[in-house]
mmCIF file of the C-alpha atoms, coordinates in Angstrom:
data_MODEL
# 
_entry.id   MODEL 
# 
loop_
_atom_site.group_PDB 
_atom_site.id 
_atom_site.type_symbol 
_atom_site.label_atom_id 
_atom_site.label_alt_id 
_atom_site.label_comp_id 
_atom_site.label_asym_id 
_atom_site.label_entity_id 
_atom_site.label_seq_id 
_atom_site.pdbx_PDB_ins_code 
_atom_site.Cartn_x 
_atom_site.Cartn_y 
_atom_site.Cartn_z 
_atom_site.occupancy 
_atom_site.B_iso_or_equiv 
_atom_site.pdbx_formal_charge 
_atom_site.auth_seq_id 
_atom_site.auth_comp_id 
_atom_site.auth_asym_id 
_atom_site.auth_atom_id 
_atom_site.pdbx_PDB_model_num 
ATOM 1   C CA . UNK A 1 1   ? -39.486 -4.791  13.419  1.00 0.00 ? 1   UNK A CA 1 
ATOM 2   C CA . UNK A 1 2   ? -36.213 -3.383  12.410  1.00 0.00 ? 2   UNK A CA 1 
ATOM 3   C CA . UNK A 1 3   ? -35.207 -0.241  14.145  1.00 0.00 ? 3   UNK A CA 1 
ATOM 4   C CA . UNK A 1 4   ? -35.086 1.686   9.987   1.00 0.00 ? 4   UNK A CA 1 
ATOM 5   C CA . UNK A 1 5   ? -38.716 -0.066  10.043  1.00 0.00 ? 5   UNK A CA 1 
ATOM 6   C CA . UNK A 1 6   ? -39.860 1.614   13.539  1.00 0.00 ? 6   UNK A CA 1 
ATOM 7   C CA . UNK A 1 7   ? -38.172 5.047   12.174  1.00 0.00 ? 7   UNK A CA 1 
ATOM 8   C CA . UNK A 1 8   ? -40.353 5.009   9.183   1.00 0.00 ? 8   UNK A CA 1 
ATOM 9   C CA . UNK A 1 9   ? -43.699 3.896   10.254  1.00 0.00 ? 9   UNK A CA 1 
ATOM 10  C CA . UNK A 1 10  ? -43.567 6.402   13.055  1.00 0.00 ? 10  UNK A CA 1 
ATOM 11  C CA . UNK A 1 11  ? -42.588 9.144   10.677  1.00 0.00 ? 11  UNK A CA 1 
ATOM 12  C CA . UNK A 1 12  ? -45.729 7.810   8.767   1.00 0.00 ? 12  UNK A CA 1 
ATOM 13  C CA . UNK A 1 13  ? -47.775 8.449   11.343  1.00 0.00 ? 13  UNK A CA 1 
ATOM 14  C CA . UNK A 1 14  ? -46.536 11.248  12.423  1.00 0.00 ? 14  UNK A CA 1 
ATOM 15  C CA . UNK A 1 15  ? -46.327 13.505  9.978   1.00 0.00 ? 15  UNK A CA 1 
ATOM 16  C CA . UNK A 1 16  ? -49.437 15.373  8.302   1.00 0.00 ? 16  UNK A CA 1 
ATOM 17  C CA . UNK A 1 17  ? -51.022 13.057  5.802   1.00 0.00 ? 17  UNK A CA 1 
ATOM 18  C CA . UNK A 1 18  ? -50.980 16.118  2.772   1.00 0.00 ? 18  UNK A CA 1 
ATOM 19  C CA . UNK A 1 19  ? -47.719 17.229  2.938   1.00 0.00 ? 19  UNK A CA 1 
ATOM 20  C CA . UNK A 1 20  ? -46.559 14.250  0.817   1.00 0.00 ? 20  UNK A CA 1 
ATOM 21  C CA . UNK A 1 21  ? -47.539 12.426  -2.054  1.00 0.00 ? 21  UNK A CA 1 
ATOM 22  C CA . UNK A 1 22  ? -47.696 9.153   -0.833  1.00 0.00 ? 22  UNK A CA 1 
ATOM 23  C CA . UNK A 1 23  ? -45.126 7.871   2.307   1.00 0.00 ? 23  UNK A CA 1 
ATOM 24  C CA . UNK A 1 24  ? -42.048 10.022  2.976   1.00 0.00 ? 24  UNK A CA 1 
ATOM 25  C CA . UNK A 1 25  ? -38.535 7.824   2.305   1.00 0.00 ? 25  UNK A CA 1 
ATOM 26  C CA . UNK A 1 26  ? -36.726 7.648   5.682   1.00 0.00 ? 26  UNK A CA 1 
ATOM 27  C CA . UNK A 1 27  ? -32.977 7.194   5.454   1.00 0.00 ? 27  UNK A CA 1 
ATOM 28  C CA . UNK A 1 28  ? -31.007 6.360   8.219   1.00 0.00 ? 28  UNK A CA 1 
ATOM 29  C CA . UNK A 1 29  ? -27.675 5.726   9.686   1.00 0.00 ? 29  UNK A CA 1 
ATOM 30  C CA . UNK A 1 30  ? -26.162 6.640   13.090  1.00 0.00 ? 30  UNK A CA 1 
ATOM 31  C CA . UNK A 1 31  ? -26.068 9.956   13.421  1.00 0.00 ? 31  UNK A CA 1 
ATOM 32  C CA . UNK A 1 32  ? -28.704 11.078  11.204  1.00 0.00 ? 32  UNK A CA 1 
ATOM 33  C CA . UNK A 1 33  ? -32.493 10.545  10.409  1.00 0.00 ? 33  UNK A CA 1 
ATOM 34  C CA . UNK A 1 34  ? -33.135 12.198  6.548   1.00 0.00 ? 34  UNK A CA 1 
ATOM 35  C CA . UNK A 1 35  ? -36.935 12.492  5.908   1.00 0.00 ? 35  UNK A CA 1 
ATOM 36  C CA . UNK A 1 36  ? -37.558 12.576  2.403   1.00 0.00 ? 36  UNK A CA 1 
ATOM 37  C CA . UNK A 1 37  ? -41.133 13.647  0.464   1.00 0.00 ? 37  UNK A CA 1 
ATOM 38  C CA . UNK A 1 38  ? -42.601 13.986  -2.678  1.00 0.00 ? 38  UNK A CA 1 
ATOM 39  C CA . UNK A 1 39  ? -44.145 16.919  -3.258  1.00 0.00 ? 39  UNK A CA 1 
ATOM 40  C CA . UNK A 1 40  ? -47.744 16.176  -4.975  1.00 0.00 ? 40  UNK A CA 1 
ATOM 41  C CA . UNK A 1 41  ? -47.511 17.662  -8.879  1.00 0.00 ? 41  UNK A CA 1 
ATOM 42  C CA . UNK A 1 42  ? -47.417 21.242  -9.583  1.00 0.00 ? 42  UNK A CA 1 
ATOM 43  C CA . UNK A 1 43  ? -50.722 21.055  -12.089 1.00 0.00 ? 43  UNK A CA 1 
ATOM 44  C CA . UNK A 1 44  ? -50.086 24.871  -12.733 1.00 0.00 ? 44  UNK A CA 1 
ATOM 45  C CA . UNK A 1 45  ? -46.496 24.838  -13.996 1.00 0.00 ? 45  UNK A CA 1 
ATOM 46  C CA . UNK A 1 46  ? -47.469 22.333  -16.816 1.00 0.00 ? 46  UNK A CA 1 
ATOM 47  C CA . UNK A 1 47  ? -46.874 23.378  -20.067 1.00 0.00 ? 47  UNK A CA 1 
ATOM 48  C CA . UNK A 1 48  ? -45.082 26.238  -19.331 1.00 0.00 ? 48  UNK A CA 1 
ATOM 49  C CA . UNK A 1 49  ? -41.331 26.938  -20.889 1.00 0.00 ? 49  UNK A CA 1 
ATOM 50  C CA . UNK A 1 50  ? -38.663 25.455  -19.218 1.00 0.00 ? 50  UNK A CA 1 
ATOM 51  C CA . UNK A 1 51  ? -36.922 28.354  -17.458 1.00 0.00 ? 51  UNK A CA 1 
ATOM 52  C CA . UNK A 1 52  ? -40.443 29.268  -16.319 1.00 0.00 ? 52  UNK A CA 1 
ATOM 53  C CA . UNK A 1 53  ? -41.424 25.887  -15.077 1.00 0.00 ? 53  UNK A CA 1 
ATOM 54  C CA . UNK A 1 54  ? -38.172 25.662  -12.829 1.00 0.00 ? 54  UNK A CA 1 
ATOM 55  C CA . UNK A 1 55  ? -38.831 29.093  -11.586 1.00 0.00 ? 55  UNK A CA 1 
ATOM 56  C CA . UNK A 1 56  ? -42.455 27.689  -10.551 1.00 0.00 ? 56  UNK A CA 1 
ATOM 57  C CA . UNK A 1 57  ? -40.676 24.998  -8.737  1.00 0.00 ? 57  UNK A CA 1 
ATOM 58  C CA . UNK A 1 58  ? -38.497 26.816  -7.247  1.00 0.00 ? 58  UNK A CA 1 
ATOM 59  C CA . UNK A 1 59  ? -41.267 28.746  -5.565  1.00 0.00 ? 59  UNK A CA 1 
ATOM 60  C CA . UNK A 1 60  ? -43.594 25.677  -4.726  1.00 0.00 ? 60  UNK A CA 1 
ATOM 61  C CA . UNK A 1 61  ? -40.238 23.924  -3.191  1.00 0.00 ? 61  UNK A CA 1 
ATOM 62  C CA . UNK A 1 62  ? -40.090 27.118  -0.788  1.00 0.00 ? 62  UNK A CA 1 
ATOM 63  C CA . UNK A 1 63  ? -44.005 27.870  -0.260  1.00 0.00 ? 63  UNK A CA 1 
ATOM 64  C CA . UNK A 1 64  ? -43.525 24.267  1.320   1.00 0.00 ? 64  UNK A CA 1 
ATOM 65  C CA . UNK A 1 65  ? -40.804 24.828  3.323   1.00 0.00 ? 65  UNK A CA 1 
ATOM 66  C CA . UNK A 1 66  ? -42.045 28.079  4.887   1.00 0.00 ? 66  UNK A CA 1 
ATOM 67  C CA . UNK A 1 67  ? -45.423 26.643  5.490   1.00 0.00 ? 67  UNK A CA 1 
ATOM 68  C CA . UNK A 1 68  ? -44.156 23.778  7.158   1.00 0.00 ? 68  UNK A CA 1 
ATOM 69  C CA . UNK A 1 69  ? -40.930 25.292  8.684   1.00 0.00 ? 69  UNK A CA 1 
ATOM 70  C CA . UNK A 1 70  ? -42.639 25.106  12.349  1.00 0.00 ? 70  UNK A CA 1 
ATOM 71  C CA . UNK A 1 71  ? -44.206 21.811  12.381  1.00 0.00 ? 71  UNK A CA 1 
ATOM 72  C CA . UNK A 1 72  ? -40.669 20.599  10.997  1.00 0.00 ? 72  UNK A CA 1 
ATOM 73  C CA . UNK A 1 73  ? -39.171 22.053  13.874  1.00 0.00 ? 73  UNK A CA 1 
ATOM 74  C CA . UNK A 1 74  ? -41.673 20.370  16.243  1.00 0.00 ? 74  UNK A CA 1 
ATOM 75  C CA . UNK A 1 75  ? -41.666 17.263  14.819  1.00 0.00 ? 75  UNK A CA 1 
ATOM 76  C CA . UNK A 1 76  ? -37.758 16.949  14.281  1.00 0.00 ? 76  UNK A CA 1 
ATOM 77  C CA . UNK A 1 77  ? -37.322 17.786  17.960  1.00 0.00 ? 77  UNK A CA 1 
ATOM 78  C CA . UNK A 1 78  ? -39.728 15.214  19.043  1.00 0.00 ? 78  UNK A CA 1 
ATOM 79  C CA . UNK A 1 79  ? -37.964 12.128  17.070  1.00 0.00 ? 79  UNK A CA 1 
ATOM 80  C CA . UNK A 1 80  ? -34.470 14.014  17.828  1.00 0.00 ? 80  UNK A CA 1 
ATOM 81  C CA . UNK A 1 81  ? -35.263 13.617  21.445  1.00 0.00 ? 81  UNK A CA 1 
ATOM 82  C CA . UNK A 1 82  ? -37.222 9.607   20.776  1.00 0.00 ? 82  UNK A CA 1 
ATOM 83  C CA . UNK A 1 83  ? -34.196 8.478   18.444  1.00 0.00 ? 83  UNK A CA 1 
ATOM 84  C CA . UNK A 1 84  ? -31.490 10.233  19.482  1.00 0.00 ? 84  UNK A CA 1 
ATOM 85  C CA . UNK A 1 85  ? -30.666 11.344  16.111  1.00 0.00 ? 85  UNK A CA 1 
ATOM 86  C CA . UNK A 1 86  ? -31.180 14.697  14.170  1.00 0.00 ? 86  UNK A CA 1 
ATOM 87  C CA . UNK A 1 87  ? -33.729 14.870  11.629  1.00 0.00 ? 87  UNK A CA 1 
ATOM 88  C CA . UNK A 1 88  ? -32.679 16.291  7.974   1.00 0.00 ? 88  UNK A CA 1 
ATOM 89  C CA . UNK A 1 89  ? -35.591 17.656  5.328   1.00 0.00 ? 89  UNK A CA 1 
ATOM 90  C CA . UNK A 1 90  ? -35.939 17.254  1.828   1.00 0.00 ? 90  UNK A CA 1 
ATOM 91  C CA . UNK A 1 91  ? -38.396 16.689  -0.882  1.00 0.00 ? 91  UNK A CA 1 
ATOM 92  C CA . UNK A 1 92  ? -38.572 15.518  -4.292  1.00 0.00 ? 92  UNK A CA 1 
ATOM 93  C CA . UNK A 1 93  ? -40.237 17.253  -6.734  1.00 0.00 ? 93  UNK A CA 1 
ATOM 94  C CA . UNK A 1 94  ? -39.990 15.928  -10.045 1.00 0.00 ? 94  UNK A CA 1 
ATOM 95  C CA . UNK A 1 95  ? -36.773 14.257  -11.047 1.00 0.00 ? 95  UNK A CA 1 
ATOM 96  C CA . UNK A 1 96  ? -34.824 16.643  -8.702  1.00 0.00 ? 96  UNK A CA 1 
ATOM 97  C CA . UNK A 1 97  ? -34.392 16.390  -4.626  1.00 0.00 ? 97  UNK A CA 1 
ATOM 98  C CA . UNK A 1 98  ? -33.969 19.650  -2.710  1.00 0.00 ? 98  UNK A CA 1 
ATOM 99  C CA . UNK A 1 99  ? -32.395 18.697  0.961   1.00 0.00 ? 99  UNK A CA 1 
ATOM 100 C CA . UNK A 1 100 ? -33.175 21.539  3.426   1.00 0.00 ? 100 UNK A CA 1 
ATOM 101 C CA . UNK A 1 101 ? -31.025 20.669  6.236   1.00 0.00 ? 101 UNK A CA 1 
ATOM 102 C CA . UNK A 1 102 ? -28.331 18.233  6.308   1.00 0.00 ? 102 UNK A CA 1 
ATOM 103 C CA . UNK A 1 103 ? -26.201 17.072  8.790   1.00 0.00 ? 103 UNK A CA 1 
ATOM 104 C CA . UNK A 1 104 ? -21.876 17.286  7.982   1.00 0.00 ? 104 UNK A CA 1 
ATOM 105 C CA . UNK A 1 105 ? -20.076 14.739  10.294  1.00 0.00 ? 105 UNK A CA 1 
ATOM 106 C CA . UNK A 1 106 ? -16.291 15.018  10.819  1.00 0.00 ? 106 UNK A CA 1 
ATOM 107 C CA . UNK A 1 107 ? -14.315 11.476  9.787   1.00 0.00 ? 107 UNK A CA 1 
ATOM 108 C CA . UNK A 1 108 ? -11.061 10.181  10.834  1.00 0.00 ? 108 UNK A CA 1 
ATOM 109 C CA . UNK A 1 109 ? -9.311  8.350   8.107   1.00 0.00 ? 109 UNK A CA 1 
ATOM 110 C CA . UNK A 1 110 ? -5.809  7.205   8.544   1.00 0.00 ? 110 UNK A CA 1 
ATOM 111 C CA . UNK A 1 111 ? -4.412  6.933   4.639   1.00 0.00 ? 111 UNK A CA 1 
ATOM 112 C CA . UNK A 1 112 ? -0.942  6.052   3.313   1.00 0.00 ? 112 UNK A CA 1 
ATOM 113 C CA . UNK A 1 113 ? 0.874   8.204   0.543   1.00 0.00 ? 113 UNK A CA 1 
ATOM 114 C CA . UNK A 1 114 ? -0.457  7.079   -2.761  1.00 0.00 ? 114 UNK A CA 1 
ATOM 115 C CA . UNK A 1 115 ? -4.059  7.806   -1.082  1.00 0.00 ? 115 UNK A CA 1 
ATOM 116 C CA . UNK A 1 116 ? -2.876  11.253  0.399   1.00 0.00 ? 116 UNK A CA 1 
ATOM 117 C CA . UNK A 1 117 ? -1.162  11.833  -3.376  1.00 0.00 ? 117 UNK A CA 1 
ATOM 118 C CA . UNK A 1 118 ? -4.610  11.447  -5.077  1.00 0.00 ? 118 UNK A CA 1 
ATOM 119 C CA . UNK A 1 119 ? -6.243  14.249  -2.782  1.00 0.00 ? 119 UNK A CA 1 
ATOM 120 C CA . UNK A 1 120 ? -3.540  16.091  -3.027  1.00 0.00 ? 120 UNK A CA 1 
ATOM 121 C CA . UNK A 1 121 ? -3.685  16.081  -6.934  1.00 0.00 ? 121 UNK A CA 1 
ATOM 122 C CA . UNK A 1 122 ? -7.222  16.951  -6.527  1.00 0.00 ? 122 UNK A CA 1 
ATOM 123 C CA . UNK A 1 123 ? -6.612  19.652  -4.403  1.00 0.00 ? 123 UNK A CA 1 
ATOM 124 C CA . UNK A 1 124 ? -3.840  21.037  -6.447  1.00 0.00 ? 124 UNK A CA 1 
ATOM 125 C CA . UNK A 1 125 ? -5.999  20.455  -9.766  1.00 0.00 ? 125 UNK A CA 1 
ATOM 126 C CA . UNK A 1 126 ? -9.075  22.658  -7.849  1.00 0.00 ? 126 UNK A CA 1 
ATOM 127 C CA . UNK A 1 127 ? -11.020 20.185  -7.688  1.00 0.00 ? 127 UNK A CA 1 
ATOM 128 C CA . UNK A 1 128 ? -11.119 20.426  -4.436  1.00 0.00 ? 128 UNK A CA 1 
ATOM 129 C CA . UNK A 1 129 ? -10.399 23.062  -1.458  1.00 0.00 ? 129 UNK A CA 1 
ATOM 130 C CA . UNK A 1 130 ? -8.908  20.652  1.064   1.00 0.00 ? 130 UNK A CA 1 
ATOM 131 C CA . UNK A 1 131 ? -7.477  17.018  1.683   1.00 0.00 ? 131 UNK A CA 1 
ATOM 132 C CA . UNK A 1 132 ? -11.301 16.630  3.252   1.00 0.00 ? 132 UNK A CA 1 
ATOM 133 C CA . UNK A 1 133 ? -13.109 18.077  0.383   1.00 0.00 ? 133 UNK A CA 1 
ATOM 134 C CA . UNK A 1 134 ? -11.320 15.704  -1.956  1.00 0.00 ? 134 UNK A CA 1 
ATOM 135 C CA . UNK A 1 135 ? -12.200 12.995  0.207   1.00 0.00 ? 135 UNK A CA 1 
ATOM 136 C CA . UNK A 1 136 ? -15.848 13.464  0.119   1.00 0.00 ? 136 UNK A CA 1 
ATOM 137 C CA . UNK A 1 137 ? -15.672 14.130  -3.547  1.00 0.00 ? 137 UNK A CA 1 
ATOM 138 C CA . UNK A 1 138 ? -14.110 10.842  -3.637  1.00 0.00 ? 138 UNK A CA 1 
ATOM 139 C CA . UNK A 1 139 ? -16.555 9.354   -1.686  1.00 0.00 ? 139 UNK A CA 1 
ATOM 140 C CA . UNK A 1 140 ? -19.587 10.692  -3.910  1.00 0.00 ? 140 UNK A CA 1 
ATOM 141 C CA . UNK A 1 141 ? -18.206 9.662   -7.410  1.00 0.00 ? 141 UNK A CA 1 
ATOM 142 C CA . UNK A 1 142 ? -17.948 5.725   -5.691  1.00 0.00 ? 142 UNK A CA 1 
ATOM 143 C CA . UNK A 1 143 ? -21.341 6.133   -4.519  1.00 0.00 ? 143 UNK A CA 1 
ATOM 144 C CA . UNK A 1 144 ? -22.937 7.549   -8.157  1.00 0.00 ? 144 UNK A CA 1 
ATOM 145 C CA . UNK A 1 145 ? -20.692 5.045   -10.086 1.00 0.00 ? 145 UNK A CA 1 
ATOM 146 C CA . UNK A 1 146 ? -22.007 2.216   -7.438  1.00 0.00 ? 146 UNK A CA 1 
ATOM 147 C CA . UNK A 1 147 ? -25.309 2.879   -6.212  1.00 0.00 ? 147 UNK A CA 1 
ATOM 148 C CA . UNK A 1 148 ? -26.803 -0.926  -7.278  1.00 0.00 ? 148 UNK A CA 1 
ATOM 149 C CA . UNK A 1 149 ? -23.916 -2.374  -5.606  1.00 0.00 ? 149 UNK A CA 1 
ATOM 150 C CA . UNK A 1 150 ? -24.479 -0.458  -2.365  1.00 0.00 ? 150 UNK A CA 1 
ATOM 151 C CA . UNK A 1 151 ? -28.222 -0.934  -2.481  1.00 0.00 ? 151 UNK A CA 1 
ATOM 152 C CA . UNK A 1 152 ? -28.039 -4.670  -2.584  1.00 0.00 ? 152 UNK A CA 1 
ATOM 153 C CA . UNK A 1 153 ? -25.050 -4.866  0.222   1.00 0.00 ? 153 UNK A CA 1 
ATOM 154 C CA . UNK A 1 154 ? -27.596 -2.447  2.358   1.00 0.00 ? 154 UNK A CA 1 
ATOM 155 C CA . UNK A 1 155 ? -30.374 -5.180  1.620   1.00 0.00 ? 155 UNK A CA 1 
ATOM 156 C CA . UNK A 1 156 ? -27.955 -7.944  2.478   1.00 0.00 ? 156 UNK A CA 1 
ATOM 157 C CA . UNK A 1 157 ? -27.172 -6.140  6.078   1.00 0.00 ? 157 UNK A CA 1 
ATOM 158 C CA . UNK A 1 158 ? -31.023 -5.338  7.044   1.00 0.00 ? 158 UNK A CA 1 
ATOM 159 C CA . UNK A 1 159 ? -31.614 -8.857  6.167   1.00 0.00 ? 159 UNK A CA 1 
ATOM 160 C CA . UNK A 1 160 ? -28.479 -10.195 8.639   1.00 0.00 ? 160 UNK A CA 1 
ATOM 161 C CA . UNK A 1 161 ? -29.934 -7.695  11.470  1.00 0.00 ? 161 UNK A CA 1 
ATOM 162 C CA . UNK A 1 162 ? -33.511 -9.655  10.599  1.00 0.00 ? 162 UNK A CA 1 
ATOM 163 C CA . UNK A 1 163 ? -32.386 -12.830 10.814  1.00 0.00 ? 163 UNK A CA 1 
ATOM 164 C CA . UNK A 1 164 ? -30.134 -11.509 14.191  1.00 0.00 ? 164 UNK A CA 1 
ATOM 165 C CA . UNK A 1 165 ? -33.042 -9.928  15.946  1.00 0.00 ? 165 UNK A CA 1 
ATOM 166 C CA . UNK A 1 166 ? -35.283 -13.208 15.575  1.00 0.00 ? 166 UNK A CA 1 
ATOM 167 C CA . UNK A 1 167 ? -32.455 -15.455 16.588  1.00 0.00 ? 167 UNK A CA 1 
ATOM 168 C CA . UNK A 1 168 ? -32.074 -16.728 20.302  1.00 0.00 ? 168 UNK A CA 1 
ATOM 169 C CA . UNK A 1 169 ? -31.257 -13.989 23.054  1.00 0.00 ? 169 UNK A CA 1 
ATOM 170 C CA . UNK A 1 170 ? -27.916 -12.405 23.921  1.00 0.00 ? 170 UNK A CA 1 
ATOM 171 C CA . UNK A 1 171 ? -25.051 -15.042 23.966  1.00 0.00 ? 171 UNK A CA 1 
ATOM 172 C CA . UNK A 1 172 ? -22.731 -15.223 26.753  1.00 0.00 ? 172 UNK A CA 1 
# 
């Protein structure tokens, strides 16, 4: 079982079985465990007007996270302290996510002068506030523009750590 696998199914289990609609999404990577939900349908906002609907979303997005604000807390500290990771909220409700806590990590980048021009330019067109809000600006337009492309290289790597954890033992 992959260590993403072992993440997920003990989130599964762990977690109250109606706060989601169906089995949270767990994302992972090393510094950070994101536990994502869907929120079971809002049955009273249908058929109301737009700007009304949203506002009844809004409110149902933070009945949710007030109700379950503790529990978070207890569970997040429990897998915090198991994983040695922190543990980020969000749900999905409709077509929109709502994160609740994220986690910002600092990167070190070491980039020559066209790549320092093109934040720079961003930073001078507003864009941006700083050479490291460019960046991840940067960053998210490659992701949005790329997300198939990333999803299958991400399916390529959990199948190489697969295929690594049932090869032989540790090589010398």
């Amino acid at each position: 079982m992959s260590a993403e696998e072992q993440l997920s199914a003990w989130f599964t289990g762990r977690l109250p079985e109606n706060w989601f609609a169906g089995s949270p999404k767990i994302v992972v990577d090393r510094e950070e465990i994101t536990v994502l939900g869907t929120l079971p349908p809002l049955s009273v906002a249908e058929g109301l007007p737009d700007a009304e609907r949203a506002a009844a979303m809004d409110g149902y997005v933070e009945r949710f996270r007030e109700e379950t604000r503790e529990r978070r807390i207890d569970i997040a500290g429990e897998a915090e302290h198991r994983f040695r990771r922190k543990v980020s909220w969000g749900v999905i409700v409709g077509d929109e996510t709502v994160m609740f806590t994220t986690l910002s990590v600092p990167v070190m980048t070491r980039l020559r002068q066209p790549e320092r021009q093109v934040l720079d330019t961003l930073v001078a067109a507003g864009v941006a506030r700083s050479r490291s809000d460019a960046l991840a600006w940067c960053v998210r337009l490659v992701g949005k523009h790329t997300d198939t492309w990333l999803a299958d290289l991400r399916d390529a790597l959990q199948h190489v750590d697969r295929i690594r954890a049932e090869g032989p033992g540790g090589l010398d």
